[in-house]
PDB file of C-alpha atoms in Angstrom:
ATOM      1  CA  GLU A  13     -33.100   0.981  99.041  1.00  0.00           C
ATOM      2  CA  PRO A  14     -36.902   0.693  98.948  1.00  0.00           C
ATOM      3  CA  GLU A  15     -38.322  -2.343 100.678  1.00  0.00           C
ATOM      4  CA  VAL A  16     -41.554  -4.092 101.493  1.00  0.00           C
ATOM      5  CA  THR A  17     -42.382  -3.805 105.179  1.00  0.00           C
ATOM      6  CA  GLN A  18     -44.683  -6.072 107.166  1.00  0.00           C
ATOM      7  CA  THR A  19     -46.291  -5.792 110.574  1.00  0.00           C
ATOM      8  CA  PRO A  20     -46.478  -7.451 112.967  1.00  0.00           C
ATOM      9  CA  SER A  21     -43.368  -9.573 112.764  1.00  0.00           C
ATOM     10  CA  HIS A  22     -44.988 -12.145 115.040  1.00  0.00           C
ATOM     11  CA  GLN A  23     -48.568 -12.515 116.202  1.00  0.00           C
ATOM     12  CA  VAL A  24     -50.005 -15.077 118.552  1.00  0.00           C
ATOM     13  CA  THR A  25     -53.763 -15.532 118.536  1.00  0.00           C
ATOM     14  CA  GLN A  26     -56.438 -17.872 119.789  1.00  0.00           C
ATOM     15  CA  MET A  27     -58.238 -20.150 117.376  1.00  0.00           C
ATOM     16  CA  GLY A  28     -61.353 -18.479 116.028  1.00  0.00           C
ATOM     17  CA  GLN A  29     -60.037 -14.961 116.364  1.00  0.00           C
ATOM     18  CA  GLU A  30     -59.684 -12.551 113.472  1.00  0.00           C
ATOM     19  CA  VAL A  31     -56.203 -11.526 112.407  1.00  0.00           C
ATOM     20  CA  ILE A  32     -55.060  -8.727 110.127  1.00  0.00           C
ATOM     21  CA  LEU A  33     -51.549  -8.771 108.707  1.00  0.00           C
ATOM     22  CA  ARG A  34     -50.300  -5.521 107.261  1.00  0.00           C
ATOM     23  CA  CYS A  35     -47.919  -4.777 104.467  1.00  0.00           C
ATOM     24  CA  VAL A  36     -46.542  -1.607 102.933  1.00  0.00           C
ATOM     25  CA  PRO A  37     -45.417  -2.441  99.391  1.00  0.00           C
ATOM     26  CA  ILE A  38     -42.776  -0.462  97.540  1.00  0.00           C
ATOM     27  CA  SER A  39     -44.356   2.834  96.612  1.00  0.00           C
ATOM     28  CA  ASN A  40     -44.320   2.663  92.803  1.00  0.00           C
ATOM     29  CA  HIS A  41     -45.352  -0.988  92.639  1.00  0.00           C
ATOM     30  CA  LEU A  42     -48.843  -1.872  91.493  1.00  0.00           C
ATOM     31  CA  TYR A  43     -48.980  -5.667  91.852  1.00  0.00           C
ATOM     32  CA  PHE A  44     -49.228  -7.135  95.318  1.00  0.00           C
ATOM     33  CA  TYR A  45     -49.095 -10.664  96.619  1.00  0.00           C
ATOM     34  CA  TRP A  46     -49.438 -12.785  99.695  1.00  0.00           C
ATOM     35  CA  TYR A  47     -47.550 -16.028 100.075  1.00  0.00           C
ATOM     36  CA  ARG A  48     -47.572 -18.472 102.958  1.00  0.00           C
ATOM     37  CA  GLN A  49     -44.949 -20.808 104.359  1.00  0.00           C
ATOM     38  CA  ILE A  50     -45.936 -23.390 106.921  1.00  0.00           C
ATOM     39  CA  LEU A  51     -42.953 -24.125 109.139  1.00  0.00           C
ATOM     40  CA  GLY A  52     -40.407 -26.279 107.349  1.00  0.00           C
ATOM     41  CA  GLN A  53     -42.398 -26.407 104.137  1.00  0.00           C
ATOM     42  CA  LYS A  54     -42.333 -24.638 100.819  1.00  0.00           C
ATOM     43  CA  VAL A  55     -43.572 -21.172 100.084  1.00  0.00           C
ATOM     44  CA  GLU A  56     -47.082 -21.195  98.608  1.00  0.00           C
ATOM     45  CA  PHE A  57     -48.926 -18.576  96.603  1.00  0.00           C
ATOM     46  CA  LEU A  58     -52.116 -17.282  98.193  1.00  0.00           C
ATOM     47  CA  VAL A  59     -53.334 -14.332  96.185  1.00  0.00           C
ATOM     48  CA  SER A  60     -52.350 -11.603  93.759  1.00  0.00           C
ATOM     49  CA  PHE A  61     -53.956  -8.164  93.689  1.00  0.00           C
ATOM     50  CA  TYR A  62     -53.976  -5.472  91.051  1.00  0.00           C
ATOM     51  CA  ASN A  63     -56.063  -2.390  90.414  1.00  0.00           C
ATOM     52  CA  ASN A  64     -57.980  -2.862  93.645  1.00  0.00           C
ATOM     53  CA  GLU A  65     -59.110  -6.353  92.921  1.00  0.00           C
ATOM     54  CA  ILE A  66     -57.923  -9.908  93.208  1.00  0.00           C
ATOM     55  CA  SER A  67     -56.352 -11.069  89.958  1.00  0.00           C
ATOM     56  CA  GLU A  68     -55.698 -14.639  91.011  1.00  0.00           C
ATOM     57  CA  LYS A  69     -56.049 -16.764  94.113  1.00  0.00           C
ATOM     58  CA  SER A  70     -55.076 -20.269  95.102  1.00  0.00           C
ATOM     59  CA  GLU A  71     -57.171 -23.045  96.606  1.00  0.00           C
ATOM     60  CA  ILE A  72     -55.779 -22.115 100.006  1.00  0.00           C
ATOM     61  CA  PHE A  73     -57.362 -18.679  99.770  1.00  0.00           C
ATOM     62  CA  ASP A  74     -60.866 -19.642 100.849  1.00  0.00           C
ATOM     63  CA  ASP A  75     -63.689 -17.536 102.243  1.00  0.00           C
ATOM     64  CA  GLN A  76     -61.859 -17.079 105.532  1.00  0.00           C
ATOM     65  CA  PHE A  77     -59.272 -14.948 103.779  1.00  0.00           C
ATOM     66  CA  SER A  78     -59.628 -11.488 102.336  1.00  0.00           C
ATOM     67  CA  VAL A  79     -57.283  -8.800 101.083  1.00  0.00           C
ATOM     68  CA  GLU A  80     -57.702  -5.089 100.945  1.00  0.00           C
ATOM     69  CA  ARG A  81     -55.847  -1.962  99.981  1.00  0.00           C
ATOM     70  CA  PRO A  82     -57.543   0.452 102.357  1.00  0.00           C
ATOM     71  CA  ASP A  83     -55.407   3.433 101.364  1.00  0.00           C
ATOM     72  CA  GLY A  84     -52.590   4.331  99.014  1.00  0.00           C
ATOM     73  CA  SER A  85     -49.906   2.572 100.955  1.00  0.00           C
ATOM     74  CA  ASN A  86     -51.178  -0.412 102.937  1.00  0.00           C
ATOM     75  CA  PHE A  87     -52.071  -3.882 101.715  1.00  0.00           C
ATOM     76  CA  THR A  88     -53.712  -6.147 104.257  1.00  0.00           C
ATOM     77  CA  LEU A  89     -54.491  -9.825 104.621  1.00  0.00           C
ATOM     78  CA  LYS A  90     -57.379 -10.670 106.919  1.00  0.00           C
ATOM     79  CA  ILE A  91     -58.104 -14.121 108.268  1.00  0.00           C
ATOM     80  CA  ARG A  92     -61.628 -14.011 109.609  1.00  0.00           C
ATOM     81  CA  SER A  93     -61.654 -16.977 111.989  1.00  0.00           C
ATOM     82  CA  THR A  94     -58.240 -18.469 112.453  1.00  0.00           C
ATOM     83  CA  LYS A  95     -57.623 -22.200 112.562  1.00  0.00           C
ATOM     84  CA  LEU A  96     -54.645 -24.076 113.938  1.00  0.00           C
ATOM     85  CA  GLU A  97     -53.505 -24.859 110.410  1.00  0.00           C
ATOM     86  CA  ASP A  98     -53.254 -21.155 109.604  1.00  0.00           C
ATOM     87  CA  SER A  99     -50.090 -21.038 111.702  1.00  0.00           C
ATOM     88  CA  ALA A 100     -47.405 -20.061 109.230  1.00  0.00           C
ATOM     89  CA  MET A 101     -45.126 -17.326 108.032  1.00  0.00           C
ATOM     90  CA  TYR A 102     -46.976 -14.966 105.734  1.00  0.00           C
ATOM     91  CA  PHE A 103     -44.952 -13.074 103.158  1.00  0.00           C
ATOM     92  CA  CYS A 104     -46.140  -9.978 101.361  1.00  0.00           C
ATOM     93  CA  ALA A 105     -44.555  -9.145  98.027  1.00  0.00           C
ATOM     94  CA  SER A 106     -44.822  -6.508  95.349  1.00  0.00           C
ATOM     95  CA  THR A 107     -43.560  -5.904  91.854  1.00  0.00           C
ATOM     96  CA  GLU A 108     -43.633  -3.219  89.220  1.00  0.00           C
ATOM     97  CA  ALA A 109     -46.391  -3.422  86.690  1.00  0.00           C
ATOM     98  CA  GLY A 110     -46.015  -2.966  83.067  1.00  0.00           C
ATOM     99  CA  THR A 111     -44.193  -5.374  80.855  1.00  0.00           C
ATOM    100  CA  ARG A 112     -43.824  -9.003  79.943  1.00  0.00           C
ATOM    101  CA  ASN A 113     -40.263  -8.751  81.122  1.00  0.00           C
ATOM    102  CA  THR A 114     -41.221  -9.709  84.631  1.00  0.00           C
ATOM    103  CA  GLY A 115     -38.640  -8.883  87.170  1.00  0.00           C
ATOM    104  CA  GLU A 116     -37.804  -9.496  90.740  1.00  0.00           C
ATOM    105  CA  LEU A 117     -40.566 -10.122  93.205  1.00  0.00           C
ATOM    106  CA  PHE A 118     -39.745  -8.056  96.283  1.00  0.00           C
ATOM    107  CA  PHE A 119     -40.612  -9.904  99.472  1.00  0.00           C
ATOM    108  CA  GLY A 120     -41.122  -8.493 102.916  1.00  0.00           C
ATOM    109  CA  GLU A 121     -39.507 -10.115 105.921  1.00  0.00           C
ATOM    110  CA  GLY A 122     -42.653 -11.997 106.802  1.00  0.00           C
ATOM    111  CA  SER A 123     -45.212 -12.066 109.580  1.00  0.00           C
ATOM    112  CA  ARG A 124     -45.210 -15.173 111.687  1.00  0.00           C
ATOM    113  CA  LEU A 125     -48.700 -16.171 112.807  1.00  0.00           C
ATOM    114  CA  THR A 126     -49.127 -18.645 115.629  1.00  0.00           C
ATOM    115  CA  VAL A 127     -52.649 -19.904 116.297  1.00  0.00           C
ATOM    116  CA  LEU A 128     -53.205 -21.586 119.660  1.00  0.00           C
TER     117      LEU A 128
ATOM    118  CA  ALA B  16     -49.824 -27.191  85.892  1.00  0.00           C
ATOM    119  CA  GLN B  17     -46.428 -26.018  86.948  1.00  0.00           C
ATOM    120  CA  LYS B  18     -44.182 -27.989  89.237  1.00  0.00           C
ATOM    121  CA  VAL B  19     -40.723 -27.493  90.707  1.00  0.00           C
ATOM    122  CA  THR B  20     -38.782 -30.390  92.189  1.00  0.00           C
ATOM    123  CA  GLN B  21     -35.808 -30.027  94.460  1.00  0.00           C
ATOM    124  CA  ALA B  22     -34.918 -33.617  95.185  1.00  0.00           C
ATOM    125  CA  GLN B  23     -32.180 -32.784  97.667  1.00  0.00           C
ATOM    126  CA  THR B  24     -33.826 -32.120 101.004  1.00  0.00           C
ATOM    127  CA  GLU B  25     -30.631 -31.488 102.938  1.00  0.00           C
ATOM    128  CA  ILE B  26     -26.994 -31.150 101.985  1.00  0.00           C
ATOM    129  CA  SER B  27     -23.986 -30.724 104.256  1.00  0.00           C
ATOM    130  CA  VAL B  28     -20.541 -29.868 103.003  1.00  0.00           C
ATOM    131  CA  VAL B  29     -17.344 -28.774 104.616  1.00  0.00           C
ATOM    132  CA  GLU B  30     -16.400 -25.158 104.191  1.00  0.00           C
ATOM    133  CA  LYS B  31     -14.568 -24.327 100.948  1.00  0.00           C
ATOM    134  CA  GLU B  32     -16.075 -27.281  99.115  1.00  0.00           C
ATOM    135  CA  ASP B  33     -18.176 -26.680  96.027  1.00  0.00           C
ATOM    136  CA  VAL B  34     -21.832 -27.659  96.152  1.00  0.00           C
ATOM    137  CA  THR B  35     -24.555 -27.922  93.519  1.00  0.00           C
ATOM    138  CA  LEU B  36     -28.239 -27.614  94.275  1.00  0.00           C
ATOM    139  CA  ASP B  37     -30.520 -29.280  91.783  1.00  0.00           C
ATOM    140  CA  CYS B  38     -33.789 -27.950  90.415  1.00  0.00           C
ATOM    141  CA  VAL B  39     -36.051 -29.626  87.880  1.00  0.00           C
ATOM    142  CA  TYR B  40     -39.211 -27.966  86.650  1.00  0.00           C
ATOM    143  CA  GLU B  41     -42.320 -28.784  84.658  1.00  0.00           C
ATOM    144  CA  THR B  42     -44.389 -26.332  82.689  1.00  0.00           C
ATOM    145  CA  ARG B  43     -46.492 -26.244  79.540  1.00  0.00           C
ATOM    146  CA  ASP B  44     -45.599 -22.634  78.877  1.00  0.00           C
ATOM    147  CA  THR B  45     -43.040 -21.824  76.228  1.00  0.00           C
ATOM    148  CA  THR B  46     -42.180 -18.591  77.982  1.00  0.00           C
ATOM    149  CA  TYR B  47     -41.467 -18.681  81.674  1.00  0.00           C
ATOM    150  CA  TYR B  48     -39.086 -17.471  84.340  1.00  0.00           C
ATOM    151  CA  LEU B  49     -36.949 -19.353  86.808  1.00  0.00           C
ATOM    152  CA  PHE B  50     -35.734 -18.013  90.114  1.00  0.00           C
ATOM    153  CA  TRP B  51     -33.545 -18.926  93.038  1.00  0.00           C
ATOM    154  CA  TYR B  52     -34.201 -17.530  96.498  1.00  0.00           C
ATOM    155  CA  LYS B  53     -32.172 -17.914  99.672  1.00  0.00           C
ATOM    156  CA  GLN B  54     -33.851 -18.149 103.071  1.00  0.00           C
ATOM    157  CA  PRO B  55     -31.345 -17.669 105.875  1.00  0.00           C
ATOM    158  CA  PRO B  56     -32.197 -18.689 109.470  1.00  0.00           C
ATOM    159  CA  SER B  57     -33.676 -15.226 110.045  1.00  0.00           C
ATOM    160  CA  GLY B  58     -36.514 -16.225 107.709  1.00  0.00           C
ATOM    161  CA  GLU B  59     -36.622 -13.616 104.969  1.00  0.00           C
ATOM    162  CA  LEU B  60     -36.540 -14.512 101.281  1.00  0.00           C
ATOM    163  CA  VAL B  61     -33.523 -13.149  99.463  1.00  0.00           C
ATOM    164  CA  PHE B  62     -33.653 -12.955  95.672  1.00  0.00           C
ATOM    165  CA  LEU B  63     -30.604 -14.468  93.968  1.00  0.00           C
ATOM    166  CA  ILE B  64     -31.365 -14.725  90.277  1.00  0.00           C
ATOM    167  CA  ARG B  65     -34.086 -14.612  87.611  1.00  0.00           C
ATOM    168  CA  ARG B  66     -33.674 -16.294  84.265  1.00  0.00           C
ATOM    169  CA  ASN B  67     -36.099 -16.294  81.340  1.00  0.00           C
ATOM    170  CA  SER B  68     -36.745 -19.344  79.225  1.00  0.00           C
ATOM    171  CA  PHE B  69     -35.126 -17.866  76.134  1.00  0.00           C
ATOM    172  CA  ASP B  70     -31.797 -17.239  77.769  1.00  0.00           C
ATOM    173  CA  GLU B  71     -29.872 -20.448  78.267  1.00  0.00           C
ATOM    174  CA  GLN B  72     -26.564 -18.793  78.902  1.00  0.00           C
ATOM    175  CA  ASN B  73     -25.009 -19.835  82.147  1.00  0.00           C
ATOM    176  CA  GLU B  74     -24.502 -17.063  84.624  1.00  0.00           C
ATOM    177  CA  ILE B  75     -21.804 -16.456  87.180  1.00  0.00           C
ATOM    178  CA  SER B  76     -21.963 -13.986  90.027  1.00  0.00           C
ATOM    179  CA  GLY B  77     -18.976 -14.191  92.308  1.00  0.00           C
ATOM    180  CA  ARG B  78     -19.010 -17.625  93.928  1.00  0.00           C
ATOM    181  CA  TYR B  79     -22.481 -18.374  92.557  1.00  0.00           C
ATOM    182  CA  SER B  80     -23.219 -19.856  89.168  1.00  0.00           C
ATOM    183  CA  TRP B  81     -26.326 -21.173  87.501  1.00  0.00           C
ATOM    184  CA  ASN B  82     -26.687 -23.797  84.792  1.00  0.00           C
ATOM    185  CA  PHE B  83     -29.929 -23.626  82.818  1.00  0.00           C
ATOM    186  CA  GLN B  84     -30.571 -26.639  80.586  1.00  0.00           C
ATOM    187  CA  LYS B  85     -33.874 -26.370  78.776  1.00  0.00           C
ATOM    188  CA  SER B  86     -33.441 -29.826  77.241  1.00  0.00           C
ATOM    189  CA  THR B  87     -33.548 -31.425  80.684  1.00  0.00           C
ATOM    190  CA  SER B  88     -35.779 -28.786  82.318  1.00  0.00           C
ATOM    191  CA  SER B  89     -33.172 -28.095  84.933  1.00  0.00           C
ATOM    192  CA  PHE B  90     -31.855 -24.936  86.537  1.00  0.00           C
ATOM    193  CA  ASN B  91     -29.055 -25.933  88.884  1.00  0.00           C
ATOM    194  CA  PHE B  92     -27.228 -23.664  91.276  1.00  0.00           C
ATOM    195  CA  THR B  93     -23.573 -24.076  92.231  1.00  0.00           C
ATOM    196  CA  ILE B  94     -21.737 -22.414  95.069  1.00  0.00           C
ATOM    197  CA  THR B  95     -17.975 -22.608  94.782  1.00  0.00           C
ATOM    198  CA  ALA B  96     -15.661 -22.341  97.770  1.00  0.00           C
ATOM    199  CA  SER B  97     -18.622 -22.479 100.153  1.00  0.00           C
ATOM    200  CA  GLN B  98     -18.671 -20.394 103.310  1.00  0.00           C
ATOM    201  CA  VAL B  99     -20.535 -20.745 106.583  1.00  0.00           C
ATOM    202  CA  VAL B 100     -22.676 -17.732 105.645  1.00  0.00           C
ATOM    203  CA  ASP B 101     -24.042 -19.767 102.753  1.00  0.00           C
ATOM    204  CA  SER B 102     -25.902 -21.974 105.226  1.00  0.00           C
ATOM    205  CA  ALA B 103     -29.579 -21.489 104.452  1.00  0.00           C
ATOM    206  CA  VAL B 104     -32.564 -23.024 102.736  1.00  0.00           C
ATOM    207  CA  TYR B 105     -32.498 -22.431  98.995  1.00  0.00           C
ATOM    208  CA  PHE B 106     -35.677 -22.380  96.946  1.00  0.00           C
ATOM    209  CA  CYS B 107     -36.010 -22.723  93.220  1.00  0.00           C
ATOM    210  CA  ALA B 108     -39.164 -21.192  91.727  1.00  0.00           C
ATOM    211  CA  LEU B 109     -40.974 -20.900  88.417  1.00  0.00           C
ATOM    212  CA  SER B 110     -43.407 -18.332  87.091  1.00  0.00           C
ATOM    213  CA  GLU B 111     -45.501 -17.916  84.005  1.00  0.00           C
ATOM    214  CA  ALA B 112     -44.397 -14.955  81.962  1.00  0.00           C
ATOM    215  CA  TRP B 113     -47.486 -12.966  81.337  1.00  0.00           C
ATOM    216  CA  PHE B 114     -48.317  -9.377  81.999  1.00  0.00           C
ATOM    217  CA  GLY B 115     -47.114  -8.506  85.438  1.00  0.00           C
ATOM    218  CA  ASN B 116     -48.154 -11.702  87.157  1.00  0.00           C
ATOM    219  CA  GLU B 117     -45.503 -12.973  89.480  1.00  0.00           C
ATOM    220  CA  LYS B 118     -47.295 -16.022  90.743  1.00  0.00           C
ATOM    221  CA  LEU B 119     -44.355 -18.156  91.727  1.00  0.00           C
ATOM    222  CA  THR B 120     -44.443 -21.891  92.137  1.00  0.00           C
ATOM    223  CA  PHE B 121     -41.755 -22.830  94.623  1.00  0.00           C
ATOM    224  CA  GLY B 122     -39.903 -26.075  95.123  1.00  0.00           C
ATOM    225  CA  THR B 123     -39.735 -27.624  98.559  1.00  0.00           C
ATOM    226  CA  GLY B 124     -36.276 -26.192  99.176  1.00  0.00           C
ATOM    227  CA  THR B 125     -32.854 -27.581  99.929  1.00  0.00           C
ATOM    228  CA  ARG B 126     -31.376 -26.977 103.362  1.00  0.00           C
ATOM    229  CA  LEU B 127     -27.669 -26.338 102.929  1.00  0.00           C
ATOM    230  CA  THR B 128     -25.372 -26.582 105.924  1.00  0.00           C
ATOM    231  CA  ILE B 129     -21.764 -25.517 105.610  1.00  0.00           C
ATOM    232  CA  ILE B 130     -19.620 -27.128 108.243  1.00  0.00           C
ATOM    233  CA  PRO B 131     -16.726 -24.966 109.435  1.00  0.00           C
TER     234      PRO B 131
END
């Protein structure tokens, strides 16, 4: 069964360092997302991406964050200068494009980021 | 603005008991989708169900059932004959139903513990 894969599963970094989280969405999906879950809290939308551009972003997604689809398979989230409060689990997700009958959002297993 | 409320922070029941997880939502959209996700201790998000706003039929899948009541803006989830493997955090979520956008608004989750 096709799945969304994320690397790394866990990354520890020093405050102020740049971090790149990688995701490989399901191959025929065209919409991509990043969500964040601070430990013990709810899952929060960060950004959606379609046709090589951001389609929507939340207030959390400030100038420190960026997303990119550098090739036909990867979808990355970059945090330019990490802060302690960026420590969280980051989930990538993808879905098929096409109709108003929106379906399941396929989540990856998450990348846990710890900022020291 | 959309909002999802899961008032039950934690629930513990003895194995084989039935348990209902509550979800109340707010939205101005007339067309929307409701979801339940399970997050086991391993951390991934497991899709359980999607329901659109025009389909108020209750659904049953094995030991799981869902009760969608548009009049009270609720989408409750019942597990019958609970098992230890059901122990997890359960999230209710809501999305607008427009072209391909799966921006989900999650509730804060209910931690369910099944006591053997």
